Amino acid sequence: MEFLYTYETFKLELPLTEPENARYVILGVPFDGTTSFKAGARFGPSLTRHATLNLESYVLDYDVDIAELPIADIGDVAVVAGDPRGTADRVRETIEELKRANPAGIPILLGGEHSQTLGAVEALKPKSYVVFDAHLDLRDSYEENPYNHACVARRISELDVEEAMFGIRSGTKEEVEYAKMKGIQWVHARDYSFELFVELVKPLPEPVYLSVDVDVFDLSMVPSTGTPEAGGLSFWDVVKAVEWLVGNKRIAGFDVMEVAGENLGDITALTAAKLLFYFIGANWKNHEEGL
């Protein structure tokens, strides 16, 4: 199956399935056109794919071998240089193409800056958006661009999607006031607990889009991400939440965003690759059990 806006690139080194038959469909978005601190997110998809070469395909926790699952990798979106809205349109159209051919497939974005999550949400039309992020991303505009990476949660909130945010430790007073006005639930990294996660996410309507900006993690785990912040969550904090979510909610799509760097084997990409395998493994385990 061919897609209008994708091109062949380095793909997951696993036995791959055709997109129309896959349960999980990988799509890279190598865009960093509005990056405001450290550049390099355009290399995120390739770095994350390469980092999976360091991982055993067998996930001990779930007795699941990723290499045996129906996974497709449709390459990368051909970005519109410097244009987050134009690139997000291509993400949206690509996912719409995929869903027409394979309604049961779960799109997984590898990024790439967080602005591009908007295109996936527009295509999949989830009822809820659950995000792990260091930043609120609720600015109406940043650097005179309403589609800047710092605005993605604001744009998604305007789609009447319910939002819950976890691991937050950076934002403006205006963003906090907007969240309060819109009833957007968010949890500071200092206050995060699994119990609080379940309490806030349990009432959310399905399906749910799950987004992980890797800057949610402690910066020692993601030193190359574009806007690192001290004081983040642990890897297992996020994995435990993902396990609950895939076991209790219908998932529309998933992404791991803001992976950046220039060198193969980057710690940030290794963290993202491991999380990717945990999401797929946990989702498959629950899917097989009929949950």
Coordinates of C-alpha atoms in Angstrom, one line a residue:
M1 CA 0.0 0.0 0.0
E2 CA 1.4 3.4 -1.0
F3 CA 0.6 6.7 0.8
L4 CA 0.6 10.1 -0.9
Y5 CA 2.9 11.9 1.5
T6 CA 5.3 9.2 2.9
Y7 CA 8.6 8.0 1.6
E8 CA 10.9 5.0 2.2
T9 CA 13.4 5.5 5.0
F10 CA 15.1 3.4 7.7
K11 CA 12.4 1.2 9.1
L12 CA 12.1 -1.1 12.1
E13 CA 14.4 -4.1 11.8
L14 CA 11.6 -6.5 12.4
P15 CA 9.4 -8.8 10.2
L16 CA 6.9 -6.3 9.0
T17 CA 3.3 -6.6 7.8
E18 CA 1.5 -4.8 5.1
P19 CA -0.3 -1.7 6.5
E20 CA -3.8 -2.9 5.6
N21 CA -3.2 -6.0 7.7
A22 CA -1.3 -4.6 10.7
R23 CA -2.5 -4.0 14.2
Y24 CA 0.2 -1.3 14.7
V25 CA 1.4 1.1 12.1
I26 CA 4.5 3.2 12.6
L27 CA 4.7 6.6 11.0
G28 CA 7.7 8.9 11.4
V29 CA 7.3 12.7 11.5
P30 CA 10.8 14.2 11.1
F31 CA 9.8 17.8 11.7
D32 CA 11.4 20.4 14.0
G33 CA 10.4 23.6 12.3
T34 CA 9.3 25.5 15.4
T35 CA 11.9 24.1 17.9
S36 CA 12.6 26.8 20.3
F37 CA 15.7 25.6 22.3
K38 CA 17.6 22.5 21.2
A39 CA 17.3 21.4 17.5
G40 CA 17.4 17.9 16.2
A41 CA 13.9 16.5 16.5
R42 CA 13.9 16.0 12.8
F43 CA 16.2 13.0 13.4
G44 CA 13.9 11.6 16.1
P45 CA 12.1 8.9 14.0
S46 CA 15.4 7.5 12.6
L47 CA 17.1 7.6 16.0
T48 CA 14.2 5.8 17.7
R49 CA 14.0 3.1 15.0
H50 CA 17.8 2.6 15.2
A51 CA 17.6 2.4 19.0
T52 CA 15.3 -0.6 18.8
L53 CA 18.2 -2.6 17.4
N54 CA 19.6 -2.5 21.0
L55 CA 16.4 -4.1 22.4
E56 CA 15.4 -7.7 22.6
S57 CA 12.1 -8.1 20.7
Y58 CA 10.8 -10.3 23.6
V59 CA 9.2 -8.2 26.3
L60 CA 9.8 -10.1 29.5
D61 CA 7.0 -8.4 31.4
Y62 CA 4.2 -9.6 29.1
D63 CA 5.6 -12.8 27.5
V64 CA 5.2 -11.1 24.1
D65 CA 7.7 -11.1 21.2
I66 CA 7.4 -7.9 19.3
A67 CA 8.9 -9.6 16.2
E68 CA 5.9 -11.9 16.0
L69 CA 3.2 -9.2 16.0
P70 CA 1.5 -7.6 13.0
I71 CA 3.4 -4.4 12.8
A72 CA 3.8 -2.1 9.7
D73 CA 6.2 0.7 9.2
I74 CA 5.1 3.1 6.4
G75 CA 8.2 5.3 6.6
D76 CA 8.2 9.0 7.2
V77 CA 6.0 11.9 6.2
A78 CA 7.5 14.3 3.7
V79 CA 7.4 17.4 5.8
V80 CA 6.7 20.9 4.6
A81 CA 9.8 22.7 5.6
G82 CA 9.2 25.3 8.3
D83 CA 5.4 24.8 8.2
P84 CA 3.9 23.0 11.2
R85 CA 0.3 23.4 9.9
G86 CA 1.2 22.1 6.4
T87 CA 3.1 19.1 7.8
A88 CA 0.3 18.3 10.3
D89 CA -2.1 18.3 7.3
R90 CA 0.0 15.6 5.7
V91 CA 0.0 13.6 8.9
R92 CA -3.7 13.9 9.1
E93 CA -4.2 12.9 5.5
T94 CA -1.8 9.9 5.8
I95 CA -3.6 8.6 8.9
E96 CA -7.0 9.1 7.2
E97 CA -5.7 7.0 4.2
L98 CA -4.5 4.3 6.6
K99 CA -7.8 4.2 8.5
R100 CA -9.8 3.8 5.3
A101 CA -7.7 0.8 4.4
N102 CA -7.4 -0.6 7.9
P103 CA -9.9 0.6 10.5
A104 CA -8.5 -1.7 13.2
G105 CA -5.0 -0.5 12.9
I106 CA -3.5 1.7 15.7
P107 CA -1.3 4.5 14.3
I108 CA 1.9 5.1 16.2
L109 CA 3.8 8.4 15.5
L110 CA 7.5 8.7 16.1
G111 CA 8.6 12.3 16.4
G112 CA 9.6 14.8 15.7
E113 CA 8.3 17.8 17.5
H114 CA 5.0 17.7 19.4
S115 CA 3.2 20.1 17.1
Q116 CA 2.5 17.1 14.8
T117 CA 0.3 15.3 17.3
L118 CA -2.4 17.7 16.1
G119 CA -2.6 16.1 12.7
A120 CA -3.1 12.6 14.2
V121 CA -5.8 13.8 16.6
E122 CA -7.6 15.5 13.8
A123 CA -7.6 12.3 11.7
L124 CA -8.6 9.9 14.5
K125 CA -11.1 12.1 16.3
P126 CA -10.7 10.7 19.8
K127 CA -13.0 11.7 22.6
S128 CA -10.0 12.1 25.0
Y129 CA -6.4 13.1 24.9
V130 CA -4.1 11.8 27.6
V131 CA -0.6 13.3 27.5
F132 CA 2.6 12.9 29.5
D133 CA 4.6 16.1 29.1
A134 CA 6.8 18.5 31.1
H135 CA 5.0 21.5 29.5
L136 CA 1.3 22.5 29.4
D137 CA 1.6 23.4 25.7
L138 CA -1.6 25.5 26.1
R139 CA -0.3 28.8 24.6
D140 CA -2.6 30.4 22.1
S141 CA 0.4 31.4 20.0
Y142 CA 4.2 31.2 20.5
E143 CA 6.7 33.2 18.4
E144 CA 3.7 34.4 16.5
N145 CA 2.7 30.9 15.4
P146 CA -0.5 29.3 16.7
Y147 CA 0.8 25.9 15.5
N148 CA 4.1 26.1 17.4
H149 CA 5.0 23.0 19.5
A150 CA 4.1 25.1 22.6
C151 CA 0.5 25.3 21.4
V152 CA -0.4 21.7 20.5
A153 CA -2.6 21.0 23.6
R154 CA -4.4 24.4 23.1
R155 CA -5.3 23.5 19.4
I156 CA -6.4 20.0 20.5
S157 CA -8.6 21.5 23.3
E158 CA -10.4 23.5 20.6
L159 CA -11.5 20.3 19.0
D160 CA -13.7 19.6 22.0
V161 CA -11.5 16.7 23.1
E162 CA -11.3 16.1 26.8
E163 CA -7.7 16.4 28.1
A164 CA -5.7 15.1 31.0
M165 CA -2.0 16.0 31.5
F166 CA 0.6 14.4 33.7
G167 CA 4.2 15.2 34.6
I168 CA 3.8 18.9 34.1
R169 CA 6.4 21.3 35.6
S170 CA 6.5 24.2 33.2
G171 CA 3.9 26.7 32.0
T172 CA 2.7 30.3 32.0
K173 CA 0.1 31.9 34.3
E174 CA -2.1 32.4 31.2
E175 CA -1.9 28.6 30.4
V176 CA -2.9 27.7 33.9
E177 CA -5.8 30.1 33.8
Y178 CA -6.9 28.6 30.4
A179 CA -6.7 25.1 31.8
K180 CA -8.9 26.1 34.7
M181 CA -11.4 27.9 32.4
K182 CA -11.6 24.8 30.1
G183 CA -11.7 22.3 32.9
I184 CA -8.4 20.7 31.7
Q185 CA -7.0 18.4 34.4
W186 CA -3.3 18.5 34.9
V187 CA -0.9 17.0 37.5
H188 CA 2.4 18.5 38.5
A189 CA 5.3 16.1 38.4
R190 CA 5.9 16.6 42.1
D191 CA 2.3 15.5 42.8
Y192 CA 2.1 12.6 40.4
S193 CA 1.0 9.2 41.5
F194 CA -0.5 6.2 39.8
E195 CA -3.6 6.4 41.9
L196 CA -4.2 10.0 40.9
F197 CA -3.6 9.1 37.2
V198 CA -6.3 6.4 37.4
E199 CA -8.7 8.8 39.3
L200 CA -8.5 11.4 36.5
V201 CA -8.4 9.1 33.5
K202 CA -11.0 6.6 34.5
P203 CA -14.0 8.9 33.8
L204 CA -12.7 10.0 30.4
P205 CA -14.7 9.0 27.3
E206 CA -13.3 6.6 24.7
P207 CA -11.5 6.3 22.5
V208 CA -8.4 7.8 23.9
Y209 CA -5.3 9.2 22.1
L210 CA -2.2 8.8 24.2
S211 CA 0.8 11.1 23.7
V212 CA 4.2 11.0 25.4
D213 CA 6.5 13.9 25.0
V214 CA 9.8 12.4 26.2
D215 CA 10.6 15.6 28.1
V216 CA 8.2 14.2 30.7
F217 CA 11.0 12.0 31.9
D218 CA 13.8 13.0 34.2
L219 CA 16.3 14.8 32.0
S220 CA 19.0 12.2 32.7
M221 CA 17.0 9.9 30.6
V222 CA 16.3 12.3 27.7
P223 CA 19.3 14.7 27.5
S224 CA 18.9 15.5 23.8
T225 CA 15.2 16.4 23.8
G226 CA 14.4 19.9 22.6
T227 CA 13.2 21.5 25.8
P228 CA 14.5 19.4 28.8
E229 CA 13.2 20.1 32.3
A230 CA 14.6 18.9 35.6
G231 CA 12.4 16.9 38.0
G232 CA 10.6 14.5 35.7
L233 CA 8.9 11.2 36.1
S234 CA 10.6 7.8 36.1
F235 CA 10.3 5.3 33.2
W236 CA 8.2 3.0 35.3
D237 CA 5.8 5.7 36.3
V238 CA 4.9 6.1 32.7
V239 CA 4.9 2.4 31.8
K240 CA 2.5 1.6 34.7
A241 CA 0.1 4.3 33.5
V242 CA 0.3 3.0 29.9
E243 CA -0.4 -0.6 31.1
W244 CA -3.5 0.6 32.9
L245 CA -4.7 2.7 30.0
V246 CA -4.4 0.0 27.4
G247 CA -6.1 -2.5 29.7
N248 CA -9.0 -0.2 30.5
K249 CA -9.6 2.2 27.6
R250 CA -9.9 1.8 23.8
I251 CA -6.8 3.4 22.3
A252 CA -7.2 5.5 19.1
G253 CA -3.6 6.2 18.6
F254 CA -0.2 6.6 20.3
D255 CA 2.9 8.7 19.9
V256 CA 6.3 9.3 21.3
M257 CA 7.4 12.8 20.5
E258 CA 10.3 15.2 20.9
V259 CA 13.1 12.7 20.5
A260 CA 16.1 14.7 19.3
G261 CA 19.8 14.3 18.8
E262 CA 22.4 13.7 16.2
N263 CA 24.2 10.6 17.2
L264 CA 23.1 6.9 16.9
G265 CA 22.7 5.3 20.3
D266 CA 21.5 8.5 21.9
I267 CA 20.1 8.0 25.4
T268 CA 16.9 9.9 24.5
A269 CA 16.1 7.6 21.6
L270 CA 16.9 4.5 23.7
T271 CA 14.3 5.7 26.2
A272 CA 11.7 6.2 23.5
A273 CA 12.4 2.9 21.8
K274 CA 11.9 1.0 25.0
L275 CA 8.7 2.8 25.7
L276 CA 7.5 2.0 22.2
F277 CA 8.1 -1.7 22.8
Y278 CA 6.3 -1.5 26.1
F279 CA 3.2 0.2 24.6
I280 CA 3.0 -2.4 21.8
G281 CA 3.6 -5.3 24.1
A282 CA 1.1 -4.2 26.7
N283 CA -1.5 -3.4 24.2
W284 CA -1.1 -6.7 22.4
K285 CA -1.3 -8.6 25.7
N286 CA -4.6 -7.0 26.6
H287 CA -5.9 -7.3 23.0
E288 CA -5.2 -11.1 23.1
E289 CA -7.0 -11.4 26.4
G290 CA -10.0 -9.6 24.9
L291 CA -9.7 -6.5 27.1

